[in-house]
CSV table of C-alpha atoms and ligand atoms in Angstrom, one decimal:
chain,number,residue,atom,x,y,z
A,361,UNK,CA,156.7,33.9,179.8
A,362,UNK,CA,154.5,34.7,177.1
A,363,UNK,CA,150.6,35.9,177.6
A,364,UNK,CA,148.2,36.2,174.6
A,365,UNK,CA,144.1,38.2,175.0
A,366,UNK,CA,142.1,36.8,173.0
A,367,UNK,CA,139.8,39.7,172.6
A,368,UNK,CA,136.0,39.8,171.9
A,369,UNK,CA,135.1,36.4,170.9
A,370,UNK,CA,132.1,34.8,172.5
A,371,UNK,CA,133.0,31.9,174.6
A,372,UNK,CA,130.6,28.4,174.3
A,373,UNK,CA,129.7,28.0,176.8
A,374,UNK,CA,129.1,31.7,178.1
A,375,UNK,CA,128.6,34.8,176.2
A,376,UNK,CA,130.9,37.5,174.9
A,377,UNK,CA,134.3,37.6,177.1
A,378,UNK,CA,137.5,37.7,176.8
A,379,UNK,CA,140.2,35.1,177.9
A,380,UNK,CA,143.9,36.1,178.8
A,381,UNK,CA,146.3,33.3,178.4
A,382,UNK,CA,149.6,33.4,180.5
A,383,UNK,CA,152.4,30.6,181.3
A,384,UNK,CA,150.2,28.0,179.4
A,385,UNK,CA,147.0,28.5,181.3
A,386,UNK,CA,144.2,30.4,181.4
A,387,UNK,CA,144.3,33.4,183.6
A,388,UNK,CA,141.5,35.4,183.6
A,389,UNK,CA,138.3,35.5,181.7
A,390,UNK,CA,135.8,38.5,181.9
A,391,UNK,CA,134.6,41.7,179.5
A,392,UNK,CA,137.3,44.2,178.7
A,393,UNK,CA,140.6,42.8,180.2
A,394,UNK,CA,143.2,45.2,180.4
A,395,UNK,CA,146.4,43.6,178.2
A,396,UNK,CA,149.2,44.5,179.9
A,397,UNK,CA,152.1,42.8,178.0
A,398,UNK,CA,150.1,40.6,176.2
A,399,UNK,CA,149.7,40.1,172.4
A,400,UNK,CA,146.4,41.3,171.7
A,401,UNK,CA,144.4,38.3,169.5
A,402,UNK,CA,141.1,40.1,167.7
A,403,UNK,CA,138.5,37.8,167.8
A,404,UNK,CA,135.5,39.4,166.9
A,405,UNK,CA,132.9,37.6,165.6
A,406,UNK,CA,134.5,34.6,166.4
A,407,UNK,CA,133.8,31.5,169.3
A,408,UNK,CA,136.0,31.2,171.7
A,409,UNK,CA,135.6,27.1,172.9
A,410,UNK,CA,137.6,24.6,174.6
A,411,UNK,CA,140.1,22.5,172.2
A,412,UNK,CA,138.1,20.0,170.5
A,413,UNK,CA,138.6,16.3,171.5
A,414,UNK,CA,138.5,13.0,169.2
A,415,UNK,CA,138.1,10.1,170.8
A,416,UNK,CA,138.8,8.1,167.9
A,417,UNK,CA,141.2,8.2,164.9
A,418,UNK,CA,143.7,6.3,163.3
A,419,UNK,CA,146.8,8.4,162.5
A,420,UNK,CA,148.6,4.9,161.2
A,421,UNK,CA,151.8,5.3,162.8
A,422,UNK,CA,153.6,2.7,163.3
A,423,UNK,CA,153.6,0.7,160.1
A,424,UNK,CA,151.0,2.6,157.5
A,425,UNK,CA,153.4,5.7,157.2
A,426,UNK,CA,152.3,6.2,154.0
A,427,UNK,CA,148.9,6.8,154.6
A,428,UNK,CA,149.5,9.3,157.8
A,429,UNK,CA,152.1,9.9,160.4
A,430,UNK,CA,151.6,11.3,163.5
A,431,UNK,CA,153.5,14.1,162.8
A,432,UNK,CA,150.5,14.7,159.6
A,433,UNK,CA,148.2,13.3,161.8
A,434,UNK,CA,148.7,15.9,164.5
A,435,UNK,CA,148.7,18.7,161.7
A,436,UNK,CA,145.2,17.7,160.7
A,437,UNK,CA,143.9,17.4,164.0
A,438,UNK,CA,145.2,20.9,164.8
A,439,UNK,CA,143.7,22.3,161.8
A,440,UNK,CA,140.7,20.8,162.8
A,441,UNK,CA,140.7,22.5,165.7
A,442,UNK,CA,141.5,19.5,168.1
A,443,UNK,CA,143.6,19.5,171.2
A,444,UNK,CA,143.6,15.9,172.0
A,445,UNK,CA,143.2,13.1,169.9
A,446,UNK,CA,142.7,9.1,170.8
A,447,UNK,CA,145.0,7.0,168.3
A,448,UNK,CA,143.4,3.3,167.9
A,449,UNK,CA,145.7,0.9,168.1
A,450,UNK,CA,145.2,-1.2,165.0
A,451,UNK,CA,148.9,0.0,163.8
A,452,UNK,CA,151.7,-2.5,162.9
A,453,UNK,CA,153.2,-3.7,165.2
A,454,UNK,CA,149.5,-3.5,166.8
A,455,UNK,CA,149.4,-1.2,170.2
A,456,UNK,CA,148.6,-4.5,172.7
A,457,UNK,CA,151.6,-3.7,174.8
A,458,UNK,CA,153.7,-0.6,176.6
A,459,UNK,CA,156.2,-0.3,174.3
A,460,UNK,CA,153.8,0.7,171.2
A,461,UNK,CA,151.5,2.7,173.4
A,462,UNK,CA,154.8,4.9,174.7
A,463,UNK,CA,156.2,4.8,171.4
A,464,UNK,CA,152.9,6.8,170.1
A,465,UNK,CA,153.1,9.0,173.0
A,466,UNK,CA,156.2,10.0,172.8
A,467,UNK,CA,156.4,10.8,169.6
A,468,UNK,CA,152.6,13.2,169.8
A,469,UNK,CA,155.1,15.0,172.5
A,470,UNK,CA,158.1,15.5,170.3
A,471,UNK,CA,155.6,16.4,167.2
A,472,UNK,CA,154.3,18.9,169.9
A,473,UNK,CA,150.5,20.1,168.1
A,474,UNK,CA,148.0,18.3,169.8
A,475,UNK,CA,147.9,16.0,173.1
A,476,UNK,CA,147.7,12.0,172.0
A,477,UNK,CA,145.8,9.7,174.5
A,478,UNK,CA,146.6,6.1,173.0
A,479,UNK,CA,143.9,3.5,173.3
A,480,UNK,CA,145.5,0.4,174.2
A,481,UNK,CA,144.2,-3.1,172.4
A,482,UNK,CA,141.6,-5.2,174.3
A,483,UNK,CA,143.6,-8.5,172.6
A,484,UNK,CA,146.3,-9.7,172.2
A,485,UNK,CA,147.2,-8.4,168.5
A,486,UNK,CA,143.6,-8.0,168.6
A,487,UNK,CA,142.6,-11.3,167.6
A,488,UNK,CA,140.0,-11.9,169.7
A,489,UNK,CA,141.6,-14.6,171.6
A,490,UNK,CA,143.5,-13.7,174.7
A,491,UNK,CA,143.4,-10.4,176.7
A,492,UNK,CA,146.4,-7.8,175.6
A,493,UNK,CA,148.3,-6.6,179.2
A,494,UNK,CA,145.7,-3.9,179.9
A,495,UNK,CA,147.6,-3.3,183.3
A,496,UNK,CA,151.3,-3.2,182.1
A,497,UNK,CA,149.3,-0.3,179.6
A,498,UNK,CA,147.3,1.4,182.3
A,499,UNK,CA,150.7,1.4,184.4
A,500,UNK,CA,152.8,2.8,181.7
A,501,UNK,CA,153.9,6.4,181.1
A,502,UNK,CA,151.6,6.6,178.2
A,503,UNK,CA,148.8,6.0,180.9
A,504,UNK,CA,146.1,3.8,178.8
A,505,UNK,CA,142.8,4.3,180.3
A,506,UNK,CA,141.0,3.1,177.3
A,507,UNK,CA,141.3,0.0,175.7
A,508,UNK,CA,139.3,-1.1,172.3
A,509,UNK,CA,140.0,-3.8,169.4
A,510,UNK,CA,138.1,-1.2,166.8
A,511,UNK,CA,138.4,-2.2,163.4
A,512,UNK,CA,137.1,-5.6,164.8
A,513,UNK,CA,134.3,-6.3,168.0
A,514,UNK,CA,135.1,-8.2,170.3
A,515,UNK,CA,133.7,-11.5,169.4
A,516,UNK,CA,133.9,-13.6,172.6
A,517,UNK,CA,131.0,-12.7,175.0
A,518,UNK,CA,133.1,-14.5,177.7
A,519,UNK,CA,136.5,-12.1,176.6
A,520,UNK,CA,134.9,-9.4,176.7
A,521,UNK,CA,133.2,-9.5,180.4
A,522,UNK,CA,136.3,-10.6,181.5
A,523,UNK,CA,137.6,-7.3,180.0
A,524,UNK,CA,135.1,-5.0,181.5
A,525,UNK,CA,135.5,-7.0,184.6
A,526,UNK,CA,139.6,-6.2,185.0
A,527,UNK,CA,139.0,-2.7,183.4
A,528,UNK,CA,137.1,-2.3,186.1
A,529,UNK,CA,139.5,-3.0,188.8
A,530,UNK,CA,141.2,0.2,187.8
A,531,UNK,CA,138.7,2.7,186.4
A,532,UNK,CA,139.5,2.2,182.3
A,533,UNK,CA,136.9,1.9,179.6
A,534,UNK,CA,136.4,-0.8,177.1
A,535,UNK,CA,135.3,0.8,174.1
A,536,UNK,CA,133.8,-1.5,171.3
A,537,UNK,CA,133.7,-1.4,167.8
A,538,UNK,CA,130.0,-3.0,167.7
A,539,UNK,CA,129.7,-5.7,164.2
A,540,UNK,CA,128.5,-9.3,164.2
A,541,UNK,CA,131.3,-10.6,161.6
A,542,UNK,CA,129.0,-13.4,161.3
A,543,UNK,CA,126.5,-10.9,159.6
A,544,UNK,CA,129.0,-8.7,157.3
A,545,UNK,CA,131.3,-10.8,155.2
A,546,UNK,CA,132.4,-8.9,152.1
A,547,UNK,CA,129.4,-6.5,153.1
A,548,UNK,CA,130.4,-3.7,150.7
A,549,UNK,CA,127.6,-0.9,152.1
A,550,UNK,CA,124.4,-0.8,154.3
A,551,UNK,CA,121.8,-3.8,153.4
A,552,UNK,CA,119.0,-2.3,152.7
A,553,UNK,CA,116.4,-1.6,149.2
A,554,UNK,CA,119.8,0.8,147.7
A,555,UNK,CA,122.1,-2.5,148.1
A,556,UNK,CA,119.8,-4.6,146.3
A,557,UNK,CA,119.1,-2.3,143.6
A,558,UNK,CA,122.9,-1.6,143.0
A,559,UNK,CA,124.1,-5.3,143.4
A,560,UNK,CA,126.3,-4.9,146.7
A,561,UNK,CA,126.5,-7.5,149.6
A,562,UNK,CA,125.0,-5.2,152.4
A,563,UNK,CA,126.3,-5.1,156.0
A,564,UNK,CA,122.4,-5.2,158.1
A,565,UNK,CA,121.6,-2.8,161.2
A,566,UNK,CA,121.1,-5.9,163.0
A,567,UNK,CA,124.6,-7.1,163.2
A,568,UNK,CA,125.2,-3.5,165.1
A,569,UNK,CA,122.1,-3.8,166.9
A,570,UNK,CA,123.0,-7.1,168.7
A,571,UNK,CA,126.1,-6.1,169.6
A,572,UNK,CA,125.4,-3.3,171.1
A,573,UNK,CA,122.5,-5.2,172.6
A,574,UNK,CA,125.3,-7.8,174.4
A,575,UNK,CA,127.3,-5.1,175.4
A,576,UNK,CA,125.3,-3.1,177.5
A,577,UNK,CA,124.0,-6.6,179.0
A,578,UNK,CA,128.1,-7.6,179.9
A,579,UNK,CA,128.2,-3.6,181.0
A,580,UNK,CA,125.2,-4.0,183.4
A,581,UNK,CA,126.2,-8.0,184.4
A,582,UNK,CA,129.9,-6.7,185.1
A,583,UNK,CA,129.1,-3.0,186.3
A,584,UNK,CA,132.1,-1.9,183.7
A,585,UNK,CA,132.7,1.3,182.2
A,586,UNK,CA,131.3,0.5,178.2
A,587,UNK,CA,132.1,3.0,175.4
A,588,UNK,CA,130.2,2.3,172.3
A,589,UNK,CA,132.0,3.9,168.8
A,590,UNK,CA,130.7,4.8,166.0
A,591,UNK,CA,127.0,4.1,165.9
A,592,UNK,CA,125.3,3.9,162.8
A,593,UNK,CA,121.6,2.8,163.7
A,594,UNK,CA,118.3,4.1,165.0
A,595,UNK,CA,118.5,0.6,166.9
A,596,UNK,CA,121.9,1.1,168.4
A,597,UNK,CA,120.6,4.8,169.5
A,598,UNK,CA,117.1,3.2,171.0
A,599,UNK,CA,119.3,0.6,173.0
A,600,UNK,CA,122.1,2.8,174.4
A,601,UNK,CA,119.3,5.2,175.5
A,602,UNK,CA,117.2,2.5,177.1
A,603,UNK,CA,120.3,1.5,178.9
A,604,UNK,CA,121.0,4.7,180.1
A,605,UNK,CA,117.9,5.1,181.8
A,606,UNK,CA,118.1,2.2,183.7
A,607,UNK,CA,121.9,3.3,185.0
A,608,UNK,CA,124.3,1.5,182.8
A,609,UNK,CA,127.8,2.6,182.8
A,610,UNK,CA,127.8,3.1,178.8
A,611,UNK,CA,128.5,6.3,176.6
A,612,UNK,CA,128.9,6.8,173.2
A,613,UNK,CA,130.3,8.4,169.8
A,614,UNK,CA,128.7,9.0,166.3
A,615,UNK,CA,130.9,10.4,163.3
A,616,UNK,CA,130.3,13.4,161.5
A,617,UNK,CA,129.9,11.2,158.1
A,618,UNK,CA,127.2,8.9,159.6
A,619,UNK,CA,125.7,12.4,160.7
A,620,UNK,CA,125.5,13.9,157.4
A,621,UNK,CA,125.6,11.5,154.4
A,622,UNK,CA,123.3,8.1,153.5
A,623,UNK,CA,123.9,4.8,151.4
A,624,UNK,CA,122.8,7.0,148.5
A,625,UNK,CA,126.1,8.4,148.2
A,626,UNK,CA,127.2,4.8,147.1
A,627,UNK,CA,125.0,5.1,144.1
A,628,UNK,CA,128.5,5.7,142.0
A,629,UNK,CA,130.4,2.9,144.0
A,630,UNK,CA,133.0,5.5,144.6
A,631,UNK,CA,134.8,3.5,147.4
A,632,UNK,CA,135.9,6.7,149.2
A,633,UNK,CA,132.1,6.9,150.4
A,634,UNK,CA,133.3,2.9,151.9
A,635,UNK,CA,133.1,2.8,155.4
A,636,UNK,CA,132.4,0.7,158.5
A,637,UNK,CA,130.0,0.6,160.1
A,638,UNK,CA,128.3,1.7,156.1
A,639,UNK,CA,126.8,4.9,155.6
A,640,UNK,CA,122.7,4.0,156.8
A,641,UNK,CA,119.3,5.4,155.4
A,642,UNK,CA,117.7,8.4,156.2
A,643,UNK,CA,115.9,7.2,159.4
A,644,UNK,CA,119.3,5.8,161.0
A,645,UNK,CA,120.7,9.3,160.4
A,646,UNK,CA,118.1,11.4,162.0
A,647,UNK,CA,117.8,9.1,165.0
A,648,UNK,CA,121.7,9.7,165.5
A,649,UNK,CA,121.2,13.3,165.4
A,650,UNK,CA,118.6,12.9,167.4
A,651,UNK,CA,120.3,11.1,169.9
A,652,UNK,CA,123.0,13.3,170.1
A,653,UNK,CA,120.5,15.9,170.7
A,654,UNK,CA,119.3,14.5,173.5
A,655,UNK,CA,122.7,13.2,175.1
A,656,UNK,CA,122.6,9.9,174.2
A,657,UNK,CA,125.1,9.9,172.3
A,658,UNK,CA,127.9,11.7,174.3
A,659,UNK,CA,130.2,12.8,171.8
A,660,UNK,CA,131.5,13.5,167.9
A,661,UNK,CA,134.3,11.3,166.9
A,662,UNK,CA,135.8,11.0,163.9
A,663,UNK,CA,137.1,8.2,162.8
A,664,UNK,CA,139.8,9.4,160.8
A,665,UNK,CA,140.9,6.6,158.8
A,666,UNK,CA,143.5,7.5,155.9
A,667,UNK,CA,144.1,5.3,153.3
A,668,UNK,CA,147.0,5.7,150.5
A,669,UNK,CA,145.4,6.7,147.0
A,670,UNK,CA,146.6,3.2,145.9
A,671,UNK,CA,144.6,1.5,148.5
A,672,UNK,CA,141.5,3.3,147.9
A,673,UNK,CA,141.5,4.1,143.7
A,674,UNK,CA,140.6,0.7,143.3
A,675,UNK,CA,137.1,-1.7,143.0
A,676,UNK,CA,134.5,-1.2,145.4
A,677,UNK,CA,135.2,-4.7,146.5
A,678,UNK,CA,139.0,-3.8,146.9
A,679,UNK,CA,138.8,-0.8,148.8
A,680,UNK,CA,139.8,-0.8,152.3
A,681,UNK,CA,136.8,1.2,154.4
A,682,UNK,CA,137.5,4.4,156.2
A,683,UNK,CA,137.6,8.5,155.6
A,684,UNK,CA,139.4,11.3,156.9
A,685,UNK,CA,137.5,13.3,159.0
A,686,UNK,CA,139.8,15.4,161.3
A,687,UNK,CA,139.7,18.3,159.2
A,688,UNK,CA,136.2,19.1,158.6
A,689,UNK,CA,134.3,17.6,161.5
A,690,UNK,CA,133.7,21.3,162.8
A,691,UNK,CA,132.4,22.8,159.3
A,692,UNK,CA,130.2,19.0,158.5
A,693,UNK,CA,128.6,19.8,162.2
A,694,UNK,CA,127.6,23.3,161.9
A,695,UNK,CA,126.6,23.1,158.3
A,696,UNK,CA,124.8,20.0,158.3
A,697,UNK,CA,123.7,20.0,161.8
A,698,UNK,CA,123.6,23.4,163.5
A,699,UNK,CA,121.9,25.4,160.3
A,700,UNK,CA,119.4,23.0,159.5
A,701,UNK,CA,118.8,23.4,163.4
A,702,UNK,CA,119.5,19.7,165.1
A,703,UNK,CA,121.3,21.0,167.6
A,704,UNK,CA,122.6,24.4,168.9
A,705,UNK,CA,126.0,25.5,168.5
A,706,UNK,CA,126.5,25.5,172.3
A,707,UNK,CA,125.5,21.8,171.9
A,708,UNK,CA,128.0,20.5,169.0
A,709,UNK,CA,130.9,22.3,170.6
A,710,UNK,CA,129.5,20.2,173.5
A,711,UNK,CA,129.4,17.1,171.7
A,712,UNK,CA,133.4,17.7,170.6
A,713,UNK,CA,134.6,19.3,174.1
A,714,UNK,CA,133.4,18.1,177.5
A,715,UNK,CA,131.1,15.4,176.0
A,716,UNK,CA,133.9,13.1,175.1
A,717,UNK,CA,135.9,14.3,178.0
A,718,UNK,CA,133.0,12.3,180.0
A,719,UNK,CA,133.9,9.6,178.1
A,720,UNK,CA,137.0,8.6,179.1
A,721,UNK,CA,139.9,10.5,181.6
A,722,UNK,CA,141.8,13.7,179.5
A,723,UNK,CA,143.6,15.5,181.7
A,724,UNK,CA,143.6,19.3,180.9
A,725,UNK,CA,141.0,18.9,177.8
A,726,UNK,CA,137.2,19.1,177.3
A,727,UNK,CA,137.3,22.7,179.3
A,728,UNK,CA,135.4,24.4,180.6
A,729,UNK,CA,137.6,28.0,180.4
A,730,UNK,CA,138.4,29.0,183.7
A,731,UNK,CA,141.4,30.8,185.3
A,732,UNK,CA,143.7,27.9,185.8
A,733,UNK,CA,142.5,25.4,183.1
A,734,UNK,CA,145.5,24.8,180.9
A,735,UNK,CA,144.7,26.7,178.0
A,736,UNK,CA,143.8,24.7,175.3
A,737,UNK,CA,141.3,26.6,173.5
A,738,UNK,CA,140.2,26.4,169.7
A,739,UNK,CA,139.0,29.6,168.3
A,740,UNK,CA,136.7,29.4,165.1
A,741,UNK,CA,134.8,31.6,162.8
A,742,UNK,CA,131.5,30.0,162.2
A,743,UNK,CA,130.8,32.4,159.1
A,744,UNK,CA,133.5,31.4,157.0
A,745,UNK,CA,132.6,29.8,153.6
A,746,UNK,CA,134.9,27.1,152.1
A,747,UNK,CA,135.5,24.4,149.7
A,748,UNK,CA,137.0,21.1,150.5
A,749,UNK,CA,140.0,20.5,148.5
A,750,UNK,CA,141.0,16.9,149.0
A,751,UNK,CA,144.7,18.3,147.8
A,752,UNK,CA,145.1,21.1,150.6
A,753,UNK,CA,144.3,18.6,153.6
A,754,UNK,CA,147.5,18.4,155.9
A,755,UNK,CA,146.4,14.9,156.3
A,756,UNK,CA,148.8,12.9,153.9
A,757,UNK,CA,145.8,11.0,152.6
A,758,UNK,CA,143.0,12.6,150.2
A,759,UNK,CA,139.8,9.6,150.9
A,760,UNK,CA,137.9,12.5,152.1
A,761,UNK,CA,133.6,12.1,151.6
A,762,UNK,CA,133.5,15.6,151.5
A,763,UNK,CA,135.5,17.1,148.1
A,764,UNK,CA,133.9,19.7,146.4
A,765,UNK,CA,131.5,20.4,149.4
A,766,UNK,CA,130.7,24.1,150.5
A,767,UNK,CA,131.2,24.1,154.1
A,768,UNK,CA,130.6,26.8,156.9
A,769,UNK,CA,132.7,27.1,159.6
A,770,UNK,CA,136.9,27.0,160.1
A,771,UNK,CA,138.9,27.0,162.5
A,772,UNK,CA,141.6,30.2,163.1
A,773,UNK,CA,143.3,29.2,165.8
A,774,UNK,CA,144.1,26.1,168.3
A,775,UNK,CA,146.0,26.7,171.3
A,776,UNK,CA,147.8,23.9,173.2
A,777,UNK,CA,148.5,24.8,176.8
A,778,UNK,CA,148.9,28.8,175.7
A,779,UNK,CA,150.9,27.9,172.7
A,780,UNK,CA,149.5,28.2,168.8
A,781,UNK,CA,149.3,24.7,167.1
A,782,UNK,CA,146.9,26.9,164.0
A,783,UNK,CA,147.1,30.1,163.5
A,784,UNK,CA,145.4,32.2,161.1
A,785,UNK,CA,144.6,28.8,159.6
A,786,UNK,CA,147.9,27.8,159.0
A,787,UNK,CA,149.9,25.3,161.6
A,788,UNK,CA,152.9,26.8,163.4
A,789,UNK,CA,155.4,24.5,162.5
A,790,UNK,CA,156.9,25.5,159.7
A,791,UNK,CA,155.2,23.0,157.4
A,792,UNK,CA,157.9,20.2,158.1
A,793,UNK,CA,156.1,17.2,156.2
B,766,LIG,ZN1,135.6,0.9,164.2
């Protein structure tokens, strides 16, 4: 079968090798392999890491087909460098059963770019009132080992120990979406001095903060496995890192947008800057970079949320909350976080490879590269310069926070299992829409 050397690139983690791929897997890695047969890939200049992996998007198949498919979806994930993606299952029909979840599976296998691990619902339709078949999910052949009502928390205390309680029985996650609703009725951005001056219902840090607060107490009660997405707060950072110390089974996620922008860029009420959890203050965003730092928060995730330009060119009010992500959350970390010197590169492509591979079983993602490891491998050029243009995502929405941003960093190629999904920038199949 076919065997590719990538030749020259620096590996993260490692140093300057290079990596022959044969028959899907990695086969050797070390300074100045002979080719052979292989098709020689230059990659000077260029880091050689594991394919990325987002434990969190949206790709809105079934039922929102206008805003993404998972045929689009998959394209902007492999663009964006990402080998495995976690589709949430607030579709329509919701994913609360075996027949969605395969559904969704199946069809990331037939679209072929990038491997989809479907998060199962916690509830029933996810309304919060009876627990969804977690085991019929778990036992199915999309394998659900993660299982999350995102888009809502789970309100019930009582529901969701029970959850973390059966979860545990067989090793899966519960992975909340962390909002006292009670708090954040027609919240329209972060409450704080910018939502008073500008006349918007805010959404406070508390009603994060004491979720994640019950959580980890139902996580260390109930010895489940906790994951915590998107945080938005120094609070929610403090209390996850607390609980860390003192053993709780809990990780965590951030997003690239809560990384890198504040509530100031509501200032215009351009609803594509909407989002929930809201864009915070300053302080909230250097206490998540901080924490991911310092491993408290375990991974990158994007939240990819695409929204139709109906849906979002509308009021403030109107707008449904959510931005793409998929295809810049590389460039956003190194130019936002790397350069200004948060973190190293080593430790992003950490934070978007074997960080959220702790999160949650992947099978054959998260790396590291090593002879045997199926090879799915992103290669990037953290150099290049580029503009996003909302218009030349492969995502079939546009809501992207970033337009008209400089960004460093893009992706050249993304292999899955030895095979191109990107290469030279461009995905490998044919551009079928
Ligand atoms: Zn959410």
């Amino acid at each position: 079968m076919s065997a590719t050397l990538l030749r020259g690139g620096r590996l993260v983690p490692g140093g300057d090798a290079d990596v022959l791929v044969r028959d899907g897997r990695v086969a050797e890695v070390g300074t100045g392999l002979a080719a052979g047969r292989a098709e020689v890939v230059d990659c000077a200049g260029l880091v050689v890491s594991p394919g990325f992996v987002d434990l969190h998007v949206h790709l809105r198949e079934p039922g929102r087909e206008d805003a993404e498919t998972i045929r689009t979806g998959s394209r902007a994930a492999a663009l964006g460098g990402f080998t495995a993606v976690c589709p949430m299952p607030n579709t329509d029909p919701p994913a609360d059963n075996a027949g969605v979840v395969e559904m969704v599976a199946a069809r990331g296998r037939e679209v072929g770019l990038v491997d989809l691990f479907p998060v199962g619902a916690v509830t029933l339709a996810r309304r919060g009132t009876e627990l969804a078949e977690l085991g019929a999910m778990a036992r199915s052949a999309a394998a659900v080992d993660t299982f999350s009502d995102d888009g809502s928390p789970i309100r019930e205390a009582r529901l969701l120990r029970r959850a973390l309680e059966y979860a545990r029985a067989f090793g899966a996650v519960i992975a909340d979406h962390c909002e006292d609703v009670s708090l954040t009725e027609d919240a329209q951005m972060h409450e704080g001095e910018l939502s008073g001056l500008l006349g918007l219902r805010g959404w406070p840090a508390a009603a994060e903060d004491m979720i994640v607060a019950r959580d980890l107490m139902l996580a260390e009660l109930t010895g489940g496995r906790l994951h915590l997405c998107h945080l938005s707060t120094a609070g929610a950072v403090e209390l996850v890192r607390s609980a860390k110390a003192r053993g709780v089974r809990v990780t965590a996620e951030v997003t690239p947008h809560h990384l890198s922008l504040t509530d100031a860029a509501l200032t215009r009420y351009d609803p594509v800057f909407k989002v929930n959890p809201p864009l915070r203050g300053k302080a909230d965003v250097e206490a998540l970079r901080a924490g991911l730092a310092d491993g408290t928060i375990d991974a990158v995730a994007t939240d990819h949320a695409p929204h139709a330009r109906e849906a979002k060119e509308v009021e403030l009010a109107q707008a449904p909350p959510g931005m793409l992500g998929l295809e810049t959350a590389l460039a956003v970390l190194l130019t936002d976080l790397v350069e200004p010197g948060w973190l190293t590169i080593d430790q992003a492509i950490e934070r978007l490879t074997s960080g959220p591979a702790r999160c949650r079983s992947l099978p054959g993602h998260g790396g590291p590269i090593t002879p045997g490891a199926p090879a799915n491998l992103t290669v990037f050029d953290p150099a290049a310069r580029w503009t996003v243009r909302p218009e030349a995502l492969a995502s079939r929405s546009r809501n992207t926070p970033f337009a008209g941003r400089e960004l460093h960093g893009r992706v050249r190629h993304t292999l899955l299992r030895g095979r191109f999904s990107v290469r030279d920038g461009a995905v490998t199949d044919g551009g079928e829409p």
